Coordinates of C-alpha atoms and ligand atoms in Angstrom, one line a residue:
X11 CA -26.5 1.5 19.1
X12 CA -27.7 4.4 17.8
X13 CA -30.6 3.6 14.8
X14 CA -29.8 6.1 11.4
X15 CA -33.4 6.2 9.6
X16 CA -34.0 3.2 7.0
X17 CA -33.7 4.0 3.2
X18 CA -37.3 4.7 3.1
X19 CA -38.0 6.8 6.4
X20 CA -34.7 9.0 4.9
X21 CA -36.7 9.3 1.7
X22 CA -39.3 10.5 3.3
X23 CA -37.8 13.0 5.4
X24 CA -35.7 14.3 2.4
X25 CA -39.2 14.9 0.2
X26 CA -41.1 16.6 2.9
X27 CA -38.0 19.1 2.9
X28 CA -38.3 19.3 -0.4
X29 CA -41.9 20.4 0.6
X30 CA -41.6 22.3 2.8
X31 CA -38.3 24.4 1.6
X32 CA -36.6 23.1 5.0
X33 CA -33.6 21.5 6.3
X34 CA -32.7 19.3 9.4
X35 CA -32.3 21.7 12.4
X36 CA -29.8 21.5 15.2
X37 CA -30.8 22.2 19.0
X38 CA -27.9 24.7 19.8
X39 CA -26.2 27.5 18.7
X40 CA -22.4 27.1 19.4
X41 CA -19.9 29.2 19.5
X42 CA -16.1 28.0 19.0
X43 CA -13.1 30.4 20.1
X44 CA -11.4 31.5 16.9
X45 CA -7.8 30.6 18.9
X46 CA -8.6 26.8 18.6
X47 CA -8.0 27.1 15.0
X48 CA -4.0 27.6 15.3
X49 CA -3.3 27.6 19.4
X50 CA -0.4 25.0 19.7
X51 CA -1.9 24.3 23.1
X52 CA -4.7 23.1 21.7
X53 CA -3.3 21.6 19.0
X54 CA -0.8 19.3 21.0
X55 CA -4.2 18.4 23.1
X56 CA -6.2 17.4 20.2
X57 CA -3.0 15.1 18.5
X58 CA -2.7 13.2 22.7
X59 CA -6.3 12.9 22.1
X60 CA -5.9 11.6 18.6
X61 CA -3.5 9.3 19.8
X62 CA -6.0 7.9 22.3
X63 CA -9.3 7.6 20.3
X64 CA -9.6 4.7 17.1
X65 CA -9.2 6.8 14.0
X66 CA -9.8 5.5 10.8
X67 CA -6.1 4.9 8.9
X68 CA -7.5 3.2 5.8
X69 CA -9.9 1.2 4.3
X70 CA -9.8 -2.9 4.8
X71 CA -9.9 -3.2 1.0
X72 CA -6.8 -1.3 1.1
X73 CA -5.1 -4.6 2.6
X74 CA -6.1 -7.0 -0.1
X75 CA -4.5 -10.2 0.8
X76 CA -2.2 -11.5 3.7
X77 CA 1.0 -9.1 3.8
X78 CA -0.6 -6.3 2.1
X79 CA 0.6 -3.1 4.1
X80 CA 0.2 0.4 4.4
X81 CA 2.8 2.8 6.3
X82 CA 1.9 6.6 6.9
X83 CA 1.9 8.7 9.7
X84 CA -1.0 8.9 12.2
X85 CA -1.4 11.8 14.9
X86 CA 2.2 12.5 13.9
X87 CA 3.2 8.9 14.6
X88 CA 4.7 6.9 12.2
X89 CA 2.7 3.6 12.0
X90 CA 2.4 0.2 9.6
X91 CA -0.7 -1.2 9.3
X92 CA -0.4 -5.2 7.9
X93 CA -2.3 -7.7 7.5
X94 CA -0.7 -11.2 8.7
X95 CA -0.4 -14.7 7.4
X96 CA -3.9 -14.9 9.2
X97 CA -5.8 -12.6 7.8
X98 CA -5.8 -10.3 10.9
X99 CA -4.4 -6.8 10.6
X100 CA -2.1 -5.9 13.0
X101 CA -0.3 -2.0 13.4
X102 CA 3.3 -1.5 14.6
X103 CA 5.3 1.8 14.9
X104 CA 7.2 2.0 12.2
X105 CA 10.5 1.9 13.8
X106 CA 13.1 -0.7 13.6
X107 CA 14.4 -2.3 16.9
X108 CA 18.0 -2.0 15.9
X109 CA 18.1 2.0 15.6
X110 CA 15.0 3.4 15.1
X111 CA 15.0 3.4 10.8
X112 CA 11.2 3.0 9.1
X113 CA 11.2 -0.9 8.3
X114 CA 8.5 -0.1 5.5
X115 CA 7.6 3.1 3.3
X116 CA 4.2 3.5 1.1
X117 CA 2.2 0.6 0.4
X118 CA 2.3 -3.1 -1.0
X119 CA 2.8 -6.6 0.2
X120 CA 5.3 -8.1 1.8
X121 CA 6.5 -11.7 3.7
X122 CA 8.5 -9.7 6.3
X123 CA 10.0 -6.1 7.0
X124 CA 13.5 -6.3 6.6
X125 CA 15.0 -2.7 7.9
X126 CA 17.1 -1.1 5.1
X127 CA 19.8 -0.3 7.3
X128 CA 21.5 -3.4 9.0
X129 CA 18.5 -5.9 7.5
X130 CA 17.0 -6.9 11.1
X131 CA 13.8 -8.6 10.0
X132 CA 10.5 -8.8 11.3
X133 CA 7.2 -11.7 10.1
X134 CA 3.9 -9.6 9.9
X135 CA 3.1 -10.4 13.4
X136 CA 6.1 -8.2 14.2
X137 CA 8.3 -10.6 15.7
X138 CA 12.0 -9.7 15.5
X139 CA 12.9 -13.2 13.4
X140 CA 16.6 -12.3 11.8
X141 CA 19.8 -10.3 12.7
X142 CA 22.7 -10.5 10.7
X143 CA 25.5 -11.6 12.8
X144 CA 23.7 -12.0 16.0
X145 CA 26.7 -13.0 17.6
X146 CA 27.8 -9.1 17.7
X147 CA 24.6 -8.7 20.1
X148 CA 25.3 -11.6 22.9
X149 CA 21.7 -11.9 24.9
X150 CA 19.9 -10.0 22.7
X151 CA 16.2 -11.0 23.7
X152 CA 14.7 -11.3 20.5
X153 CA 11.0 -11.8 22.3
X154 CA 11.8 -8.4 23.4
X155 CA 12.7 -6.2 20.2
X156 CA 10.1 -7.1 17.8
X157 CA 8.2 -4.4 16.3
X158 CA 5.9 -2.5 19.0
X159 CA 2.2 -2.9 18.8
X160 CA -0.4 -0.5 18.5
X161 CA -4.2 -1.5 19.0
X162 CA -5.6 -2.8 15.4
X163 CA -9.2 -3.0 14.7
X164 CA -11.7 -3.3 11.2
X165 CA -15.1 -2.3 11.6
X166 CA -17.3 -1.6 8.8
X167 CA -14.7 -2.1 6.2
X168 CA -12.1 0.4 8.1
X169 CA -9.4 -0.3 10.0
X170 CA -8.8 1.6 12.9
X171 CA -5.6 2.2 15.3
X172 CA -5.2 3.4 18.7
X173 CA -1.7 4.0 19.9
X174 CA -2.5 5.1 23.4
X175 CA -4.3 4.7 26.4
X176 CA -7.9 4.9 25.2
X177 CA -9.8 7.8 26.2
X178 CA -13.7 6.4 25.4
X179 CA -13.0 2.8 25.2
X180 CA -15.5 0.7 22.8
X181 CA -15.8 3.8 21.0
X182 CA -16.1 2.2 17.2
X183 CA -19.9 0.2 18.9
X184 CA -21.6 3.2 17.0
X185 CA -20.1 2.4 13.5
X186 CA -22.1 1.1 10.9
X187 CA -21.0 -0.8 8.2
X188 CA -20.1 1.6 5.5
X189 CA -17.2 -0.3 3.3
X190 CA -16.3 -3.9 2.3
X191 CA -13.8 -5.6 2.0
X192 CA -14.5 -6.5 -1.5
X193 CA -14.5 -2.9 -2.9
X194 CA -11.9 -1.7 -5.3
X195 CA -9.2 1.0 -4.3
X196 CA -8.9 2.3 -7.7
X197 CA -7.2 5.6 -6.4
X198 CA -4.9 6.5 -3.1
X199 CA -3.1 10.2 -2.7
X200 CA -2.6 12.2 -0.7
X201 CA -1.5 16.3 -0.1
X202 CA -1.2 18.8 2.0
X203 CA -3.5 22.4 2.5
X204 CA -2.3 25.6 4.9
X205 CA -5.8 24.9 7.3
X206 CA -6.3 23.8 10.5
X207 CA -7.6 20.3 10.4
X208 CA -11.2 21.3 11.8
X209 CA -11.9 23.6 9.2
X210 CA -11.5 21.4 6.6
X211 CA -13.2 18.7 8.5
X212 CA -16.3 21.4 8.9
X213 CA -16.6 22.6 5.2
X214 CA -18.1 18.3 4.8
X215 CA -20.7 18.7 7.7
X216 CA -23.0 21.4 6.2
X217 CA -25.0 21.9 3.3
X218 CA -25.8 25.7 4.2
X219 CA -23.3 26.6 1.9
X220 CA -24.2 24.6 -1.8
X221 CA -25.5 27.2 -3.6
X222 CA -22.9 30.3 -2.5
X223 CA -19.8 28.1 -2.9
X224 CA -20.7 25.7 -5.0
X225 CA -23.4 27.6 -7.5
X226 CA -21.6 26.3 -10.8
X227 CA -20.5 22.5 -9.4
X228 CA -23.0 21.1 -7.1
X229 CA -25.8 23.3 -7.1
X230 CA -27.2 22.6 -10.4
X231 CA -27.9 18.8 -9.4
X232 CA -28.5 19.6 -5.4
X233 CA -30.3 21.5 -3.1
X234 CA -29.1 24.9 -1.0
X235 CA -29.6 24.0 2.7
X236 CA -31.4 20.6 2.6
X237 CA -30.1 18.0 4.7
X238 CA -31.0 15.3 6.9
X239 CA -28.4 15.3 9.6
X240 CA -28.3 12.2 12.1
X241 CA -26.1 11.6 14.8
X242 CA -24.9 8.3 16.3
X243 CA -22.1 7.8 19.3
X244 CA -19.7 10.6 18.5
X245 CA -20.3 10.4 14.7
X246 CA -22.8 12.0 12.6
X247 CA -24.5 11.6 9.2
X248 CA -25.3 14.5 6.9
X249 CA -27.5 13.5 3.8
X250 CA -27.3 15.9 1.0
X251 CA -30.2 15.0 -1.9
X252 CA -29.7 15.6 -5.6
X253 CA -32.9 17.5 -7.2
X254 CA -33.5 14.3 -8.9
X255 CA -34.9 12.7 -6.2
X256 CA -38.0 13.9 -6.8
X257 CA -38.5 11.3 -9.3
X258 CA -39.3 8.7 -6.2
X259 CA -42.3 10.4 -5.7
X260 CA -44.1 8.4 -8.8
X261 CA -42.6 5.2 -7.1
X262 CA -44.8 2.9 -4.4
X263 CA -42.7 3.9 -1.0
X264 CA -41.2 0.4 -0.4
X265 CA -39.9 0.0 -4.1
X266 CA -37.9 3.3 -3.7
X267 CA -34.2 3.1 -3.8
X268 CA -31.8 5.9 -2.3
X269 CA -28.5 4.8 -4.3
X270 CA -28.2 7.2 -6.6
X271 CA -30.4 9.7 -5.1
X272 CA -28.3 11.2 -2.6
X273 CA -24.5 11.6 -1.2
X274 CA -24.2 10.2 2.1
X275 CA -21.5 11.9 4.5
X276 CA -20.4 9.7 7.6
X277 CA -18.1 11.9 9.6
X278 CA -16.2 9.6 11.7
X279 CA -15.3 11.6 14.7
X280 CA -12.5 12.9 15.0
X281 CA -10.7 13.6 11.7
X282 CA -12.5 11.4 8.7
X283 CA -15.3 10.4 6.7
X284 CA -16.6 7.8 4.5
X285 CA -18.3 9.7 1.4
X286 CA -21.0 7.3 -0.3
X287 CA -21.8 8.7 -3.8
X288 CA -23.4 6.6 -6.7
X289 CA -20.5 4.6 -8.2
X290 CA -18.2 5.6 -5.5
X291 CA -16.7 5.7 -2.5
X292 CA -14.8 7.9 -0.8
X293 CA -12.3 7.8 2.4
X294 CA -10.9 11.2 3.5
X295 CA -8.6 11.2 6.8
X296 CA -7.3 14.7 7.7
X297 CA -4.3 14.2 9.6
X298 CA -3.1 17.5 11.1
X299 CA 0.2 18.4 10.8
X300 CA 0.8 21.7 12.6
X301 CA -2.1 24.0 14.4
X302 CA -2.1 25.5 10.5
X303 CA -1.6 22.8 7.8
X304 CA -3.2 19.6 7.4
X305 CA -2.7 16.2 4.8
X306 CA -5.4 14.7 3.4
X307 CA -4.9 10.9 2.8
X308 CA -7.7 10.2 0.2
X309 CA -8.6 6.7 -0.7
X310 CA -11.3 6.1 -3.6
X311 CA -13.2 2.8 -4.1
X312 CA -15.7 1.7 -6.2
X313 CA -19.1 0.5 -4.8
X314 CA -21.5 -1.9 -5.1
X315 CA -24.4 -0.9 -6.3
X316 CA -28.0 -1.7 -5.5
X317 CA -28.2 -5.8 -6.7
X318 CA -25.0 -6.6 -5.8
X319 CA -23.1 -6.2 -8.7
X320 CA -19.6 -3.7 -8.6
X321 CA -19.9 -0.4 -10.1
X322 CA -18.7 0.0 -13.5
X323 CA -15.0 1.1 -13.0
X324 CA -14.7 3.9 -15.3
X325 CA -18.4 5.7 -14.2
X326 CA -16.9 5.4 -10.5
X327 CA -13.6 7.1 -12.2
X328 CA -15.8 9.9 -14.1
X329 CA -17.5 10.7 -10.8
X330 CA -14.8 10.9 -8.7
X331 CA -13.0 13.4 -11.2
X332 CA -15.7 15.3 -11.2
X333 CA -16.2 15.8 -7.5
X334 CA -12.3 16.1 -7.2
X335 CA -12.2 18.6 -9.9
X336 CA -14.6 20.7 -8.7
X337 CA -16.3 20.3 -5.1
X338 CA -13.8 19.4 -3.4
X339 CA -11.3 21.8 -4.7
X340 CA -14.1 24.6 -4.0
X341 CA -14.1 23.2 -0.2
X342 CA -10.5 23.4 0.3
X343 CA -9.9 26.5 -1.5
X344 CA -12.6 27.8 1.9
X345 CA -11.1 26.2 4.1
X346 CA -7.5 27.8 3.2
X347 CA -9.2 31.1 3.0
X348 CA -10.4 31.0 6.2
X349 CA -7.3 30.3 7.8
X350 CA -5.8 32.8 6.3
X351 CA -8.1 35.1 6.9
X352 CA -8.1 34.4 10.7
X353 CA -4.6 36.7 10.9
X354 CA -7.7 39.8 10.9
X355 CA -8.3 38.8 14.4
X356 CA -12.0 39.9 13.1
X357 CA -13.4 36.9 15.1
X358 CA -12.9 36.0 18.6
X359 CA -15.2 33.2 17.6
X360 CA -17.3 31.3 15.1
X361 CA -20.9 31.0 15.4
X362 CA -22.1 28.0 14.5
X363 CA -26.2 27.9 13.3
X364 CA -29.6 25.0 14.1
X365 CA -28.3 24.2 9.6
X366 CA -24.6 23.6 10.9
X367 CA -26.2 20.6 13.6
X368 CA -23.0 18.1 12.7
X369 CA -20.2 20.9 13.3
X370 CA -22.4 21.6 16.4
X371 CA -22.1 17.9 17.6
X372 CA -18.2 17.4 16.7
X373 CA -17.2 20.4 18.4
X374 CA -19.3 19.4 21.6
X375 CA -18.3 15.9 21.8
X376 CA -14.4 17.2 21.3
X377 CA -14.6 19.6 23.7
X378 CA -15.9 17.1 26.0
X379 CA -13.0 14.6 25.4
X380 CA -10.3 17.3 25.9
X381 CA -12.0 17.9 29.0
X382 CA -12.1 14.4 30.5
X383 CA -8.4 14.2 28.7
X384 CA -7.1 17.3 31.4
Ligands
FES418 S1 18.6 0.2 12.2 FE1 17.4 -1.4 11.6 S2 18.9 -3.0 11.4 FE2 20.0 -1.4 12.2
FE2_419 FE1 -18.6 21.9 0.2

């Protein structure tokens, strides 16, 4: 597995950019055809590709206790993801056996999924356990019409599905452990912007852009252009400091602590990322909806903080409305704009610079599924 640098390596690196006025640099220059950003060719290739890779669908601490569930669509498909009378989650399509009606909606706990329709009923492992009048359906093979499985799995407090055939199989051995189990969902929603999934997914991989974009929000406490950007498996993380980390320096080196210090941005290839921030946590999935419009499902926990103990509730609620409220909305607001603005057919490409190293790395490794995909 790949190594990411230790708290006080990262602290290190981050200082001596302070230093120096520099920033992590990429290899490569790349350059991605604008036409990927709303071809439907593409766009059908990247959701089969979806379909075949673990992406993340929520966090485990969004499936409390045994029957907790959570039903949304994934890579278009209509999924539940439960977790069973033993603890293990488990995802079905969310279709009923009977006719094809969702057995679940939303989120919340459950014994069993009876479908709203004729009431066929299915436990958490998915068996098919009731139908009303069963003697209207003579050999009916019940062991045969339970709900159909999709791969399940939780690694570092996510749970990932796979629907399909697996493109890169034991692709989650790069993930670190970013979430527990124990951290509080304190907020879940979800909406919908007019952007291509990747460029939303790209305005979270650079921090070239801080001070233009975000001059009044997070400029004032962080830097322009000074990142430490690691990659791991497909994955990468991009480390963007707050100015007041130059208070370590008056600390001994192995007393220093990063919580507080910096936001941490895993990008989990393909379409999410885990956010560490001080008293938060954040979970974005981008699941694409059309070449040109994308919902975000957005879970928010709170975090543990550095001896253990949970993060006061209402600072992790003051943060999070304040990167809601302003970052984030900056970041979308780009992202629409730049979808919109690719109807100039000014661009037959994007150029992507040594600062913008992680866009670099997800285009290159998703180029290189699609390819072994064909
Ligand atoms: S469609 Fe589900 S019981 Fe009929
Ligand atoms: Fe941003």
């Amino acid at each position: 597995m790949t190594q990411l640098l230790s708290e006080a390596d990262l602290i290190d690196r981050i200082l001596g950019h302070v230093d120096a006025k520099s920033t992590d640099l990429g290899d490569d220059v790349w350059h991605e055809p604008t036409e990927n950003y709303y071809s439907k060719e593409r766009f059908a290739a990247e959701i089969e590709l979806l379909r075949r890779l673990p992406v993340a669908f929520c966090p485990s601490a969004a499936l409390p206790e045994n029957g907790s569930y959570v039903a949304r669509t994934a890579a278009g498909t209509p999924l539940i993801v439960v977790r069973g009378d033993d603890g293990v989650v488990r995802a079905f399509r969310n279709a009923c056996r009977h006719r094809g009606i969702p057995v679940a909606q939303g989120s919340g706990c459950a014994r069993a999924f009876v479908c709203p329709y004729h009431a066929w009923t299915y436990g958490l492992d998915g068996r098919l356990k009731h139908v009303p009048g069963d003697d209207g359906f003579p050999n009916l093979d019940h062991e045969q019409h339970g709900l159909v499985p999709v791969t399940a799995e939780e690694k570092g407090g996510l749970v990932f599905v796979t629907q399909d055939d697996p493109v890169s199989p034991g692709a989650l051995a790069d993930m670190p452990d970013l979430l527990t189990a124990e951290q509080t969902v304190f907020d879940a929603s979800e909406f919908t912007d007019e952007a291509n999934w990747k460029l939303i997914a790209e305005t979270s991989m650079e921090g070239y852009h801080i001070k233009a974009l975000h001059n009044r929000t997070f400029f004032p406490y962080g830097f322009d252009n000074l990142n430490v950007v690691e990659t791991y498996g497909p994955n990468s993380r991009i480390i963007f400091p707050f100015r007041r980390i130059e208070k370590l320096r008056d600390i001994p080196r192995d007393e220093r602590r990063i919580n507080g210090m910096v936001t941490s941005v895993y990008q989990l290839f393909p379409n999410s990322h885990v956010s560490v921030l001080s008293n938060h946590s954040l979970l974005i999935i981008l699941e694409p909806l059309s070449p040109t419009k994308t919902q975000w499902v957005v879970y928010r926990l709170s975090n543990h903080v550095n001896d253990g103990k949970t993060a006061d509730i209402n600072e992790a609620k003051r943060d999070a409305t304040f990167v809601k409220d302003t970052g984030l909305d900056e970041d979308r607001a780009a992202a629409c704009a730049i979808q919109a603005g690719l109807k100039s057919k000014a661009n037959s490409h994007f150029t992507f610079g040594k600062f913008e190293k992680a866009i670099v790395h997800f285009h290159t490794t998703l180029r290189k599924l699609l390819d072994v995909r064909a």
